[in-house]
Short mmCIF file of C-alpha atoms and ligand atoms in Angstrom, two decimals:
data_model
loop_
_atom_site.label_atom_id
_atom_site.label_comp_id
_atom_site.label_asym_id
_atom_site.label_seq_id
_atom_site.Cartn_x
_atom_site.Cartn_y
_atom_site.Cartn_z
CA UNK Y 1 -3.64 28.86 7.68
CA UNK Y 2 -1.30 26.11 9.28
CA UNK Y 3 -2.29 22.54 8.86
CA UNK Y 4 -4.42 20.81 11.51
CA UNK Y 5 -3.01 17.77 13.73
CA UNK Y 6 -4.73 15.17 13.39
CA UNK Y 7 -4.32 11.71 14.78
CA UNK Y 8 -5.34 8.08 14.39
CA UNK Y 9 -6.06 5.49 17.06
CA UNK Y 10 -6.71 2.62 15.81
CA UNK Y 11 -7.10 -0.45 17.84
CA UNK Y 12 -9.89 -3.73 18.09
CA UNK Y 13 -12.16 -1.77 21.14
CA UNK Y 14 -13.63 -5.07 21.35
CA UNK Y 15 -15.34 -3.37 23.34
CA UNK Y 16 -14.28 -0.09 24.26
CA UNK Y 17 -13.07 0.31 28.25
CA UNK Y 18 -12.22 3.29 30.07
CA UNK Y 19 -8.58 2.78 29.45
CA UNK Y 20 -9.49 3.39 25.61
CA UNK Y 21 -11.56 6.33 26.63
CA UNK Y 22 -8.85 7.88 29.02
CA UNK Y 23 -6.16 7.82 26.07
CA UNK Y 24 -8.86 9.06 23.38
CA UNK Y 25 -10.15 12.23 25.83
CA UNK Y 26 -6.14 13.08 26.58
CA UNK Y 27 -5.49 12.72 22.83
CA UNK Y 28 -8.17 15.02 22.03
CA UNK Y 29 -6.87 17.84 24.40
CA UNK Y 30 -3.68 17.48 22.32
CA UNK Y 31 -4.86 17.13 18.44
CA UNK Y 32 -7.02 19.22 16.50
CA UNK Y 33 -8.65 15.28 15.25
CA UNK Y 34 -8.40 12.20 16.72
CA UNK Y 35 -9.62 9.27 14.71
CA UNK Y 36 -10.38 6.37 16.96
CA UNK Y 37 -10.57 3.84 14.10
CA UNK Y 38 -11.93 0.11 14.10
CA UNK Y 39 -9.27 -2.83 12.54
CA UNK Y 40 -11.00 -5.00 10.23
CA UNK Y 41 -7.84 -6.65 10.49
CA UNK Y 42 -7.68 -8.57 13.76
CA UNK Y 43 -6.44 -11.97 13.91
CA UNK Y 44 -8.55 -12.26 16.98
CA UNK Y 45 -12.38 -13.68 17.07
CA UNK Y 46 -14.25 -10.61 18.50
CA UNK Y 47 -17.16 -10.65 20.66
CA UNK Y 48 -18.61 -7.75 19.00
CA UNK Y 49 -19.05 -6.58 15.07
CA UNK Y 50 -17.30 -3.91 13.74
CA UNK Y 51 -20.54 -1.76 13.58
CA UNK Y 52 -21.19 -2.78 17.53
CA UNK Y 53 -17.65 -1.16 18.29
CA UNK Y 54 -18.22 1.58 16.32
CA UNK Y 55 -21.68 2.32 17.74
CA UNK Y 56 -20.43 1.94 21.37
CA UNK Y 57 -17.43 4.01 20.53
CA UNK Y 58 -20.04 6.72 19.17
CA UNK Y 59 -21.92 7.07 22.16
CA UNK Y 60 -19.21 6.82 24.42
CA UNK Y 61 -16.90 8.89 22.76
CA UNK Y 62 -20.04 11.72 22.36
CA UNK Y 63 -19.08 14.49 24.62
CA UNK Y 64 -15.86 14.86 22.65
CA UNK Y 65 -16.23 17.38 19.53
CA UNK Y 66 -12.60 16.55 18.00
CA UNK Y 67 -13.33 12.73 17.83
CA UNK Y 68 -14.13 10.92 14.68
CA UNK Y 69 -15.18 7.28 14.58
CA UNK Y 70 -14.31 5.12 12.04
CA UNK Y 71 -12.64 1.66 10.90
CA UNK Y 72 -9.87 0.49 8.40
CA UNK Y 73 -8.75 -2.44 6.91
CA UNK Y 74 -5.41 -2.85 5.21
CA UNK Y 75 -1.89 -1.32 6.44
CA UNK Y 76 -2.09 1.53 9.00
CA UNK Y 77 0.37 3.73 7.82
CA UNK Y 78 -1.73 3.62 4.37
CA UNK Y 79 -4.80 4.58 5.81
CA UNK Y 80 -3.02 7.48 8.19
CA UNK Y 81 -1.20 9.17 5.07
CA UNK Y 82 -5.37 9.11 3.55
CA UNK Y 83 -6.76 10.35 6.28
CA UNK Y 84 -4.16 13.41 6.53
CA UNK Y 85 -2.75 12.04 9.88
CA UNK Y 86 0.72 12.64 11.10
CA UNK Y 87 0.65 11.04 14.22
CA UNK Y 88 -0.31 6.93 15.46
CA UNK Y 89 -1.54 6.99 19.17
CA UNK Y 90 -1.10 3.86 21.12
CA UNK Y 91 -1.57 3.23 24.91
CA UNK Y 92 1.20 1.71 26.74
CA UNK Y 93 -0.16 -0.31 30.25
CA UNK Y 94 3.10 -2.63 31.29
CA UNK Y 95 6.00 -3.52 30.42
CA UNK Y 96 4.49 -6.26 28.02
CA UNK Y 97 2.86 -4.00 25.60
CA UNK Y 98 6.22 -2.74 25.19
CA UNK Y 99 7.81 -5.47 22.88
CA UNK Y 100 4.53 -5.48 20.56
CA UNK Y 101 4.11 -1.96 20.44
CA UNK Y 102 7.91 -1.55 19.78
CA UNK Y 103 7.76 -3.94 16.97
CA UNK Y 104 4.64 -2.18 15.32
CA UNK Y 105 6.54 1.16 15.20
CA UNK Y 106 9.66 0.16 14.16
CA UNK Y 107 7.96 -1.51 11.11
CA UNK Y 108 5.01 1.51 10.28
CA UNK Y 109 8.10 4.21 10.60
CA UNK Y 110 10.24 1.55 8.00
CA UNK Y 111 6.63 1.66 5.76
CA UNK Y 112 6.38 5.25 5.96
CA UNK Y 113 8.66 7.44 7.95
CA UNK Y 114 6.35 10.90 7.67
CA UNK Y 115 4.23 9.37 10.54
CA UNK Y 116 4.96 8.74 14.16
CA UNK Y 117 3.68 6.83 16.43
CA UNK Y 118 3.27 8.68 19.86
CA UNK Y 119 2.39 6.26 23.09
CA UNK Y 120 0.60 7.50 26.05
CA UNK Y 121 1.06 6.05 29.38
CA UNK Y 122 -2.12 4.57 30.80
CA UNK Y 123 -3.71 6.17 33.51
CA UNK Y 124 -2.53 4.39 36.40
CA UNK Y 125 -5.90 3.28 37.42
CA UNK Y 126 -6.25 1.28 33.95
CA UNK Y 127 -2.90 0.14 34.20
CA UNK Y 128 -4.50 -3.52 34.21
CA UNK Y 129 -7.46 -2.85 32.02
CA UNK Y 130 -7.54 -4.62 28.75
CA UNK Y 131 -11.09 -5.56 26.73
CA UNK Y 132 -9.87 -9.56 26.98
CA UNK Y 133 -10.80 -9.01 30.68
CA UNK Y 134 -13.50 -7.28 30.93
CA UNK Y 135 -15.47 -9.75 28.29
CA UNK Y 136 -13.83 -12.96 30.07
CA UNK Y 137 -15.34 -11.01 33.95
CA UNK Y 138 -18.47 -9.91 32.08
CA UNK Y 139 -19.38 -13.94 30.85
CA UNK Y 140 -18.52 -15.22 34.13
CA UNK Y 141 -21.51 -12.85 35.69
CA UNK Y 142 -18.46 -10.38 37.34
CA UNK Y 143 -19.20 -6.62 37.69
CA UNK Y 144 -17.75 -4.79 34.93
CA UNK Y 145 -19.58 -1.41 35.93
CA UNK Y 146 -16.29 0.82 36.62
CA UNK Y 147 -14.43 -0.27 33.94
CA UNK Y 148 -16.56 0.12 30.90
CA UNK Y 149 -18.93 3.31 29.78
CA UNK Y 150 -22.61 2.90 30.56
CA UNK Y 151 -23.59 1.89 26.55
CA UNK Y 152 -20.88 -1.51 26.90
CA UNK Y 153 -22.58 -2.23 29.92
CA UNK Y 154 -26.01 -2.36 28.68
CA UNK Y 155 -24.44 -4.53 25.41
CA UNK Y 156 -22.52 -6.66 27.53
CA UNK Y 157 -25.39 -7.65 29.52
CA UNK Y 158 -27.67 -8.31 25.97
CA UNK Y 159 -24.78 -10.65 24.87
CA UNK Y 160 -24.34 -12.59 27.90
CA UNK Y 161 -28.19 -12.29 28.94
CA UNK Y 162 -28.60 -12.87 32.92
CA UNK Y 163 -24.82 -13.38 33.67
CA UNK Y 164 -23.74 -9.83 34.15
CA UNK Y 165 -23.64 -8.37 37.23
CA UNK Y 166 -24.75 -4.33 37.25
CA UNK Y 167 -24.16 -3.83 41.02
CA UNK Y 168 -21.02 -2.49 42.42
CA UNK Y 169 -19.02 -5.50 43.71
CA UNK Y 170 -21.76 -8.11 43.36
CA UNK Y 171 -20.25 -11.56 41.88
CA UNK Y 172 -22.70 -13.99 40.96
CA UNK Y 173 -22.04 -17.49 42.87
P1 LIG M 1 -5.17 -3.82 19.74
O1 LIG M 1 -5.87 -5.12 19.47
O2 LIG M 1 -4.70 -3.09 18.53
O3 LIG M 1 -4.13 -3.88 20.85
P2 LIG M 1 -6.97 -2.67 21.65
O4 LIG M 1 -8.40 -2.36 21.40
O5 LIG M 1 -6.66 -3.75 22.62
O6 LIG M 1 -6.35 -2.88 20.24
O7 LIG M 1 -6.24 -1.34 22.12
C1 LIG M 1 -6.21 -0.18 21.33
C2 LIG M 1 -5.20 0.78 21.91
O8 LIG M 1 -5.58 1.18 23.23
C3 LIG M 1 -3.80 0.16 22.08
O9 LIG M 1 -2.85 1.16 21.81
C4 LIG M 1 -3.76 -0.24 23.51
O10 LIG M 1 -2.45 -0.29 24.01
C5 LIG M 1 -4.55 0.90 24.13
N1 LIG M 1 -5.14 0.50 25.40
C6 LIG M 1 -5.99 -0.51 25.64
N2 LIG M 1 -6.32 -0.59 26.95
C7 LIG M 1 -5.64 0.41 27.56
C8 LIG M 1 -5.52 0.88 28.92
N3 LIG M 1 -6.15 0.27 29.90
N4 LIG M 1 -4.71 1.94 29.17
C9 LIG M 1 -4.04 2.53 28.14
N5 LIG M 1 -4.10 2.15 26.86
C10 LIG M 1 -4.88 1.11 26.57
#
Protein backbone atom coordinates (compact mmCIF):
# COMPACT_ATOMS: atom_id res chain seq x y z
CA UNK A 1 0.00 0.00 0.00
CA UNK A 2 1.78 3.43 -0.81
CA UNK A 3 1.93 5.98 1.90
CA UNK A 4 -0.80 8.64 2.19
CA UNK A 5 -0.04 12.54 1.61
CA UNK A 6 -0.76 14.27 4.14
CA UNK A 7 -0.34 17.92 4.85
CA UNK A 8 -0.22 20.54 7.59
CA UNK A 9 -1.59 24.08 7.60
CA UNK A 10 -0.89 25.63 10.30
CA UNK A 11 -1.55 29.24 10.80
CA UNK A 12 -3.31 31.72 13.86
CA UNK A 13 -7.16 31.57 12.00
CA UNK A 14 -7.79 34.20 14.39
CA UNK A 15 -10.57 33.74 13.07
CA UNK A 16 -10.85 31.71 10.14
CA UNK A 17 -11.88 33.79 6.65
CA UNK A 18 -12.71 32.49 3.41
CA UNK A 19 -9.22 32.99 2.17
CA UNK A 20 -8.23 30.21 4.87
CA UNK A 21 -11.12 28.14 3.70
CA UNK A 22 -10.35 28.56 -0.13
CA UNK A 23 -6.61 27.26 0.44
CA UNK A 24 -7.83 24.40 2.97
CA UNK A 25 -10.81 23.04 0.33
CA UNK A 26 -7.99 23.26 -2.73
CA UNK A 27 -5.51 21.51 -0.40
CA UNK A 28 -7.89 18.86 0.30
CA UNK A 29 -8.57 18.05 -3.45
CA UNK A 30 -4.78 17.56 -3.57
CA UNK A 31 -3.78 15.50 -0.19
CA UNK A 32 -5.10 12.44 1.11
CA UNK A 33 -5.00 14.75 4.90
CA UNK A 34 -4.85 18.12 5.45
CA UNK A 35 -4.24 19.24 8.99
CA UNK A 36 -5.37 22.78 9.46
CA UNK A 37 -3.57 23.21 12.80
CA UNK A 38 -3.90 26.08 15.51
CA UNK A 39 -0.26 27.92 16.72
CA UNK A 40 -0.11 28.18 20.32
CA UNK A 41 2.79 30.05 19.38
CA UNK A 42 1.73 33.49 18.16
CA UNK A 43 3.44 36.49 19.24
CA UNK A 44 0.21 38.21 18.47
CA UNK A 45 -2.76 38.96 21.18
CA UNK A 46 -5.70 37.04 19.57
CA UNK A 47 -9.21 37.95 19.69
CA UNK A 48 -10.24 34.46 19.99
CA UNK A 49 -8.93 31.23 22.19
CA UNK A 50 -7.39 28.52 20.73
CA UNK A 51 -10.50 26.27 21.38
CA UNK A 52 -12.77 29.26 19.66
CA UNK A 53 -10.52 28.80 16.43
CA UNK A 54 -10.62 25.38 16.56
CA UNK A 55 -14.40 25.16 17.04
CA UNK A 56 -15.05 27.68 14.19
CA UNK A 57 -12.55 25.88 12.06
CA UNK A 58 -14.67 22.58 12.87
CA UNK A 59 -17.80 23.76 11.70
CA UNK A 60 -16.59 25.57 8.91
CA UNK A 61 -14.26 23.22 7.69
CA UNK A 62 -17.34 20.31 8.08
CA UNK A 63 -18.24 19.44 4.61
CA UNK A 64 -14.63 18.41 4.02
CA UNK A 65 -13.96 14.55 4.92
CA UNK A 66 -9.96 14.80 4.47
CA UNK A 67 -9.67 17.73 7.02
CA UNK A 68 -8.39 17.33 10.50
CA UNK A 69 -8.44 20.11 13.06
CA UNK A 70 -5.98 20.55 15.45
CA UNK A 71 -3.26 22.93 17.17
CA UNK A 72 0.56 22.80 18.00
CA UNK A 73 2.87 24.48 19.98
CA UNK A 74 6.61 24.25 19.56
CA UNK A 75 8.64 24.13 16.08
CA UNK A 76 6.59 23.22 12.96
CA UNK A 77 8.77 21.06 11.27
CA UNK A 78 8.72 18.94 14.72
CA UNK A 79 5.21 18.60 14.86
CA UNK A 80 4.92 17.80 10.79
CA UNK A 81 7.62 14.88 11.00
CA UNK A 82 4.87 13.57 14.23
CA UNK A 83 2.08 13.93 12.49
CA UNK A 84 3.48 11.89 9.31
CA UNK A 85 3.31 15.07 7.09
CA UNK A 86 5.51 15.68 4.15
CA UNK A 87 4.26 18.75 2.97
CA UNK A 88 3.73 22.69 4.87
CA UNK A 89 0.86 24.59 3.02
CA UNK A 90 0.94 28.30 3.18
CA UNK A 91 -1.18 30.91 1.26
CA UNK A 92 0.58 33.51 -0.60
CA UNK A 93 -1.86 36.98 -1.12
CA UNK A 94 0.89 39.86 -2.27
CA UNK A 95 3.95 40.44 -2.74
CA UNK A 96 4.45 41.14 1.11
CA UNK A 97 3.78 37.72 2.36
CA UNK A 98 6.55 36.87 0.18
CA UNK A 99 9.62 37.98 2.35
CA UNK A 100 8.00 36.28 5.60
CA UNK A 101 6.94 33.29 4.01
CA UNK A 102 10.37 33.04 2.24
CA UNK A 103 12.15 33.39 5.46
CA UNK A 104 9.96 30.64 7.24
CA UNK A 105 10.89 28.07 4.53
CA UNK A 106 14.25 28.68 4.12
CA UNK A 107 14.68 28.11 7.93
CA UNK A 108 11.94 24.82 8.40
CA UNK A 109 13.81 23.18 5.12
CA UNK A 110 17.47 24.14 7.15
CA UNK A 111 15.50 22.34 10.46
CA UNK A 112 14.42 19.49 8.53
CA UNK A 113 14.88 19.11 4.85
CA UNK A 114 12.33 15.85 4.39
CA UNK A 115 9.45 18.46 4.42
CA UNK A 116 8.42 21.11 1.99
CA UNK A 117 6.64 23.80 2.18
CA UNK A 118 4.21 24.18 -0.87
CA UNK A 119 2.39 27.88 -1.24
CA UNK A 120 -0.84 28.32 -2.92
CA UNK A 121 -1.78 31.44 -4.59
CA UNK A 122 -4.83 33.08 -3.06
CA UNK A 123 -7.85 33.11 -4.89
CA UNK A 124 -7.90 36.34 -6.46
CA UNK A 125 -11.00 37.42 -4.77
CA UNK A 126 -9.15 37.05 -1.22
CA UNK A 127 -6.21 38.52 -2.53
CA UNK A 128 -6.76 41.32 0.27
CA UNK A 129 -8.32 39.17 2.91
CA UNK A 130 -6.40 38.76 6.06
CA UNK A 131 -8.19 37.95 9.76
CA UNK A 132 -6.41 41.51 11.10
CA UNK A 133 -9.15 43.04 8.85
CA UNK A 134 -11.92 41.45 9.17
CA UNK A 135 -11.74 41.73 13.28
CA UNK A 136 -10.54 45.55 12.96
CA UNK A 137 -14.15 45.97 10.14
CA UNK A 138 -16.10 43.64 12.42
CA UNK A 139 -15.39 46.13 15.88
CA UNK A 140 -16.00 49.13 13.95
CA UNK A 141 -19.81 47.71 13.21
CA UNK A 142 -18.58 47.00 9.20
CA UNK A 143 -20.19 44.04 7.34
CA UNK A 144 -18.00 41.16 7.42
CA UNK A 145 -20.78 38.75 5.90
CA UNK A 146 -18.83 37.72 2.53
CA UNK A 147 -15.71 37.31 3.90
CA UNK A 148 -16.08 35.02 6.83
CA UNK A 149 -18.22 31.50 7.10
CA UNK A 150 -21.62 31.83 8.73
CA UNK A 151 -20.25 30.27 12.45
CA UNK A 152 -17.40 33.57 12.62
CA UNK A 153 -20.17 35.66 11.89
CA UNK A 154 -22.41 34.64 14.59
CA UNK A 155 -19.01 34.76 17.09
CA UNK A 156 -17.98 37.93 15.82
CA UNK A 157 -21.16 39.52 16.54
CA UNK A 158 -21.19 37.77 20.43
CA UNK A 159 -17.70 39.40 20.91
CA UNK A 160 -18.41 42.76 19.71
CA UNK A 161 -22.23 42.63 20.88
CA UNK A 162 -24.41 45.31 18.78
CA UNK A 163 -21.48 46.60 16.57
CA UNK A 164 -21.58 44.11 13.78
CA UNK A 165 -23.33 44.67 10.91
CA UNK A 166 -25.15 41.26 9.31
CA UNK A 167 -26.62 43.05 6.24
CA UNK A 168 -24.95 43.13 2.95
CA UNK A 169 -23.25 46.55 2.66
CA UNK A 170 -24.82 48.15 5.73
CA UNK A 171 -22.07 50.32 7.77
CA UNK A 172 -23.16 51.48 10.96
CA UNK A 173 -22.78 55.49 11.23
P1 LIG B 1 -0.14 33.30 10.35
O1 LIG B 1 -0.31 34.11 11.58
O2 LIG B 1 0.70 32.07 10.51
O3 LIG B 1 0.21 34.09 9.10
P2 LIG B 1 -2.84 33.22 9.41
O4 LIG B 1 -3.99 32.65 10.16
O5 LIG B 1 -2.83 34.69 9.18
O6 LIG B 1 -1.58 32.67 10.13
O7 LIG B 1 -2.75 32.49 8.00
C1 LIG B 1 -2.58 31.10 7.89
C2 LIG B 1 -2.23 30.76 6.46
O8 LIG B 1 -3.29 31.13 5.57
C3 LIG B 1 -1.00 31.53 5.95
O9 LIG B 1 -0.28 30.68 5.09
C4 LIG B 1 -1.58 32.67 5.19
O10 LIG B 1 -0.71 33.15 4.20
C5 LIG B 1 -2.80 32.01 4.59
N1 LIG B 1 -3.83 32.98 4.27
C6 LIG B 1 -4.45 33.84 5.10
N2 LIG B 1 -5.36 34.60 4.45
C7 LIG B 1 -5.30 34.21 3.15
C8 LIG B 1 -5.98 34.61 1.94
N3 LIG B 1 -6.85 35.59 1.95
N4 LIG B 1 -5.64 33.99 0.78
C9 LIG B 1 -4.71 33.00 0.79
N5 LIG B 1 -4.04 32.58 1.88
C10 LIG B 1 -4.32 33.17 3.04
Amino acid sequence: MSELTIAVCPGSFDPVTNGHLDIIERAARIFDLVIVSVSRNSSKIPLFTIDERMQMLKESTSHIKNVEIDAFDGLLVKYAKRRNAQVIIRGLRAVSDFEYEFQMASMNHKLNDEIETLFMMTNNDYAYLRSSAVKEVASLGGCVRDLVPEIVLKELRHKFSNTVSTERGNYDE
